[in-house]
C-alpha positions as a LaTeX table, in Angstrom:
\begin{tabular}{lrrr}
\hline
Residue & $x$ (\AA) & $y$ (\AA) & $z$ (\AA) \\
\hline
Unk1 & 4.66 & 11.81 & 31.49 \\
Unk2 & 7.63 & 9.85 & 30.28 \\
Unk3 & 8.08 & 8.73 & 26.80 \\
Unk4 & 7.74 & 5.21 & 25.61 \\
Unk5 & 11.39 & 3.80 & 25.21 \\
Unk6 & 12.42 & 2.03 & 21.73 \\
Unk7 & 12.31 & $-1.34$ & 23.02 \\
Unk8 & 9.02 & $-0.67$ & 24.76 \\
Unk9 & 7.84 & 0.27 & 21.41 \\
Unk10 & 9.10 & $-2.19$ & 19.42 \\
Unk11 & 7.52 & $-4.75$ & 21.94 \\
Unk12 & 4.15 & $-2.83$ & 21.92 \\
Unk13 & 4.41 & $-2.96$ & 18.11 \\
Unk14 & 5.11 & $-6.59$ & 17.91 \\
Unk15 & 2.09 & $-7.41$ & 20.07 \\
Unk16 & $-0.52$ & $-5.30$ & 18.56 \\
Unk17 & 0.52 & $-6.27$ & 15.04 \\
Unk18 & 0.35 & $-10.08$ & 16.09 \\
Unk19 & $-3.05$ & $-9.59$ & 17.59 \\
Unk20 & $-4.33$ & $-7.68$ & 14.76 \\
Unk21 & $-3.32$ & $-10.25$ & 12.12 \\
Unk22 & $-5.12$ & $-13.09$ & 14.33 \\
Unk23 & $-8.23$ & $-11.07$ & 14.17 \\
Unk24 & $-8.00$ & $-10.76$ & 10.26 \\
Unk25 & $-6.90$ & $-7.28$ & 10.36 \\
Unk26 & $-5.92$ & $-6.74$ & 6.67 \\
Unk27 & $-4.70$ & $-3.07$ & 6.50 \\
Unk28 & $-2.52$ & $-1.34$ & 9.20 \\
Unk29 & $-2.66$ & 2.39 & 9.84 \\
Unk30 & $-1.07$ & 4.60 & 12.38 \\
Unk31 & $-2.39$ & 7.63 & 13.80 \\
Unk32 & $-0.59$ & 10.73 & 15.90 \\
Unk33 & $-2.33$ & 12.85 & 18.23 \\
Unk34 & 0.42 & 15.29 & 18.35 \\
Unk35 & 0.93 & 17.63 & 21.08 \\
Unk36 & 0.68 & 21.18 & 20.08 \\
Unk37 & 0.41 & 24.47 & 22.04 \\
Unk38 & $-1.45$ & 22.62 & 25.07 \\
Unk39 & $-3.56$ & 20.62 & 22.58 \\
Unk40 & $-4.12$ & 18.13 & 19.69 \\
Unk41 & $-3.42$ & 19.18 & 16.11 \\
Unk42 & $-5.77$ & 18.05 & 13.62 \\
Unk43 & $-6.13$ & 18.26 & 9.94 \\
Unk44 & $-8.59$ & 18.69 & 7.15 \\
Unk45 & $-9.15$ & 16.43 & 4.45 \\
Unk46 & $-9.40$ & 17.66 & 1.10 \\
Unk47 & $-13.03$ & 18.56 & $-0.40$ \\
Unk48 & $-11.85$ & 16.25 & $-3.42$ \\
Unk49 & $-11.68$ & 13.26 & $-1.43$ \\
Unk50 & $-14.02$ & 10.26 & $-2.05$ \\
Unk51 & $-14.02$ & 9.27 & 1.65 \\
Unk52 & $-15.17$ & 11.71 & 4.18 \\
Unk53 & $-14.29$ & 15.14 & 2.46 \\
Unk54 & $-13.81$ & 17.91 & 4.16 \\
Unk55 & $-13.55$ & 15.79 & 7.62 \\
Unk56 & $-10.81$ & 16.47 & 10.22 \\
Unk57 & $-8.73$ & 13.69 & 11.19 \\
Unk58 & $-5.30$ & 12.97 & 13.30 \\
Unk59 & $-2.30$ & 12.96 & 11.02 \\
Unk60 & $-2.45$ & 8.83 & 10.16 \\
Unk61 & $-1.69$ & 6.37 & 7.31 \\
Unk62 & $-1.28$ & 2.98 & 5.98 \\
Unk63 & 1.78 & 0.63 & 6.56 \\
Unk64 & 4.07 & 0.34 & 3.47 \\
Unk65 & 5.98 & $-2.37$ & 2.97 \\
Unk66 & 9.43 & $-0.82$ & 4.04 \\
Unk67 & 7.81 & $-0.05$ & 7.48 \\
Unk68 & 9.37 & $-2.44$ & 9.99 \\
Unk69 & 6.62 & $-1.56$ & 12.51 \\
Unk70 & 3.49 & 0.20 & 12.83 \\
Unk71 & 5.88 & 2.89 & 14.77 \\
Unk72 & 7.86 & 3.40 & 11.20 \\
Unk73 & 4.70 & 3.96 & 9.66 \\
Unk74 & 3.83 & 6.67 & 12.79 \\
Unk75 & 6.99 & 8.22 & 12.24 \\
Unk76 & 6.82 & 8.70 & 8.30 \\
Unk77 & 3.24 & 9.25 & 7.85 \\
Unk78 & 3.58 & 12.26 & 10.57 \\
Unk79 & 6.57 & 13.65 & 8.45 \\
Unk80 & 4.58 & 13.20 & 5.21 \\
Unk81 & 1.59 & 15.02 & 6.05 \\
Unk82 & 2.56 & 17.62 & 8.43 \\
Unk83 & 6.25 & 17.89 & 7.80 \\
Unk84 & 6.76 & 17.60 & 11.74 \\
Unk85 & 9.52 & 15.01 & 12.80 \\
Unk86 & 8.27 & 12.99 & 16.04 \\
Unk87 & 10.44 & 13.73 & 18.99 \\
Unk88 & 9.09 & 11.13 & 21.47 \\
Unk89 & 5.99 & 8.95 & 21.87 \\
Unk90 & 4.02 & 9.58 & 25.19 \\
Unk91 & 1.58 & 6.85 & 25.12 \\
Unk92 & $-0.54$ & 4.35 & 23.26 \\
Unk93 & $-4.17$ & 5.77 & 22.97 \\
Unk94 & $-5.90$ & 2.71 & 21.82 \\
Unk95 & $-7.22$ & 1.58 & 18.35 \\
Unk96 & $-10.45$ & 1.47 & 16.02 \\
Unk97 & $-11.23$ & $-0.64$ & 13.19 \\
Unk98 & $-13.31$ & 0.25 & 10.12 \\
Unk99 & $-13.49$ & $-1.28$ & 6.42 \\
Unk100 & $-13.21$ & 0.11 & 3.23 \\
Unk101 & $-13.93$ & $-0.79$ & $-0.22$ \\
Unk102 & $-10.45$ & $-2.55$ & $-0.79$ \\
Unk103 & $-10.01$ & $-4.11$ & 2.77 \\
Unk104 & $-12.80$ & $-5.92$ & 4.91 \\
Unk105 & $-10.83$ & $-4.88$ & 8.55 \\
Unk106 & $-8.67$ & $-1.85$ & 8.80 \\
Unk107 & $-7.06$ & $-0.97$ & 12.12 \\
Unk108 & $-6.08$ & 2.43 & 13.08 \\
Unk109 & $-3.58$ & 2.36 & 16.21 \\
Unk110 & $-3.12$ & 5.90 & 17.88 \\
Unk111 & $-0.49$ & 7.50 & 19.85 \\
Unk112 & 0.26 & 10.51 & 21.72 \\
Unk113 & 3.38 & 12.17 & 20.37 \\
Unk114 & 5.74 & 15.14 & 20.75 \\
Unk115 & 7.47 & 16.64 & 17.71 \\
Unk116 & 10.88 & 18.30 & 17.47 \\
Unk117 & 9.86 & 21.16 & 15.29 \\
Unk118 & 6.82 & 23.24 & 15.05 \\
Unk119 & 6.38 & 24.66 & 11.34 \\
Unk120 & 3.74 & 22.70 & 9.91 \\
Unk121 & 3.86 & 21.97 & 6.04 \\
Unk122 & 0.62 & 20.16 & 5.08 \\
Unk123 & 0.73 & 17.43 & 2.27 \\
Unk124 & $-1.23$ & 19.60 & $-0.49$ \\
Unk125 & $-2.69$ & 16.31 & $-2.26$ \\
Unk126 & $-4.66$ & 15.09 & 0.90 \\
Unk127 & $-5.09$ & 18.16 & 3.52 \\
Unk128 & $-5.91$ & 21.70 & 3.23 \\
Unk129 & $-6.21$ & 23.11 & 6.91 \\
Unk130 & $-5.02$ & 22.62 & 10.16 \\
Unk131 & $-5.75$ & 23.51 & 14.06 \\
Unk132 & $-5.11$ & 22.63 & 17.57 \\
Unk133 & $-8.04$ & 21.58 & 19.55 \\
Unk134 & $-7.43$ & 22.49 & 23.43 \\
Unk135 & $-10.85$ & 21.72 & 24.78 \\
Unk136 & $-13.25$ & 18.80 & 24.06 \\
Unk137 & $-15.80$ & 21.27 & 23.01 \\
Unk138 & $-13.84$ & 22.89 & 20.25 \\
Unk139 & $-13.67$ & 19.58 & 18.40 \\
Unk140 & $-14.92$ & 20.35 & 14.74 \\
Unk141 & $-18.81$ & 18.59 & 14.02 \\
Unk142 & $-17.02$ & 17.24 & 10.95 \\
Unk143 & $-14.73$ & 14.35 & 12.51 \\
Unk144 & $-15.56$ & 10.66 & 12.85 \\
Unk145 & $-17.06$ & 9.13 & 15.99 \\
Unk146 & $-13.66$ & 7.31 & 16.46 \\
Unk147 & $-11.31$ & 10.29 & 15.79 \\
Unk148 & $-13.18$ & 12.42 & 18.02 \\
Unk149 & $-12.99$ & 9.83 & 20.74 \\
Unk150 & $-9.44$ & 9.45 & 20.15 \\
Unk151 & $-8.68$ & 13.38 & 20.29 \\
Unk152 & $-10.80$ & 13.66 & 23.49 \\
Unk153 & $-8.54$ & 10.92 & 25.11 \\
Unk154 & $-5.78$ & 12.81 & 23.94 \\
Unk155 & $-6.83$ & 15.85 & 25.83 \\
Unk156 & $-7.56$ & 14.39 & 28.62 \\
Unk157 & $-4.22$ & 12.65 & 28.90 \\
Unk158 & $-2.54$ & 16.06 & 28.37 \\
Unk159 & $-4.57$ & 17.83 & 30.85 \\
Unk160 & $-3.89$ & 15.10 & 33.64 \\
Unk161 & 0.10 & 15.34 & 32.61 \\
Unk162 & $-0.11$ & 19.19 & 33.28 \\
Unk163 & $-1.82$ & 18.85 & 36.56 \\
Unk164 & 0.38 & 16.25 & 37.86 \\
Unk165 & 3.02 & 18.91 & 36.64 \\
Unk166 & 4.78 & 16.40 & 34.52 \\
Unk167 & 6.65 & 17.54 & 31.22 \\
Unk168 & 4.27 & 17.09 & 28.29 \\
Unk169 & 3.32 & 20.17 & 26.68 \\
\hline
\end{tabular}
């Protein structure tokens, strides 16, 4: 599986963000399905979190004023939450919408990514554990339906690329 080029990522980000604005999305989130040991890295939220405590999720987070695009958000959030640096973005996995107390419509775009380094350093004020999910049956029960679907899609992408002997894992 080839990586998306910088130009392809810019065009994709502009298109996704433009569509979201037209649909009234008020908060942009980027999520990363990080390829690790033939599976997908997920991280567990702290028990003290007010929203979904102890739930597993993809590394993800909201756009900030200094992020030029959702791709910048993706790279920054992966580094902040895991200590990992994105090497390449393999594919766009889709999005899901939800609402919070502060935002009527939040959109999380998800991407399958490879990283340069392998040592994980979790953001201590957000997450307390990580694991790699290789098989769909190993996805934890405490994960949102939307995140579960994204992890399943990512695992299928990884398996398909592996069967086709494409460099992805």
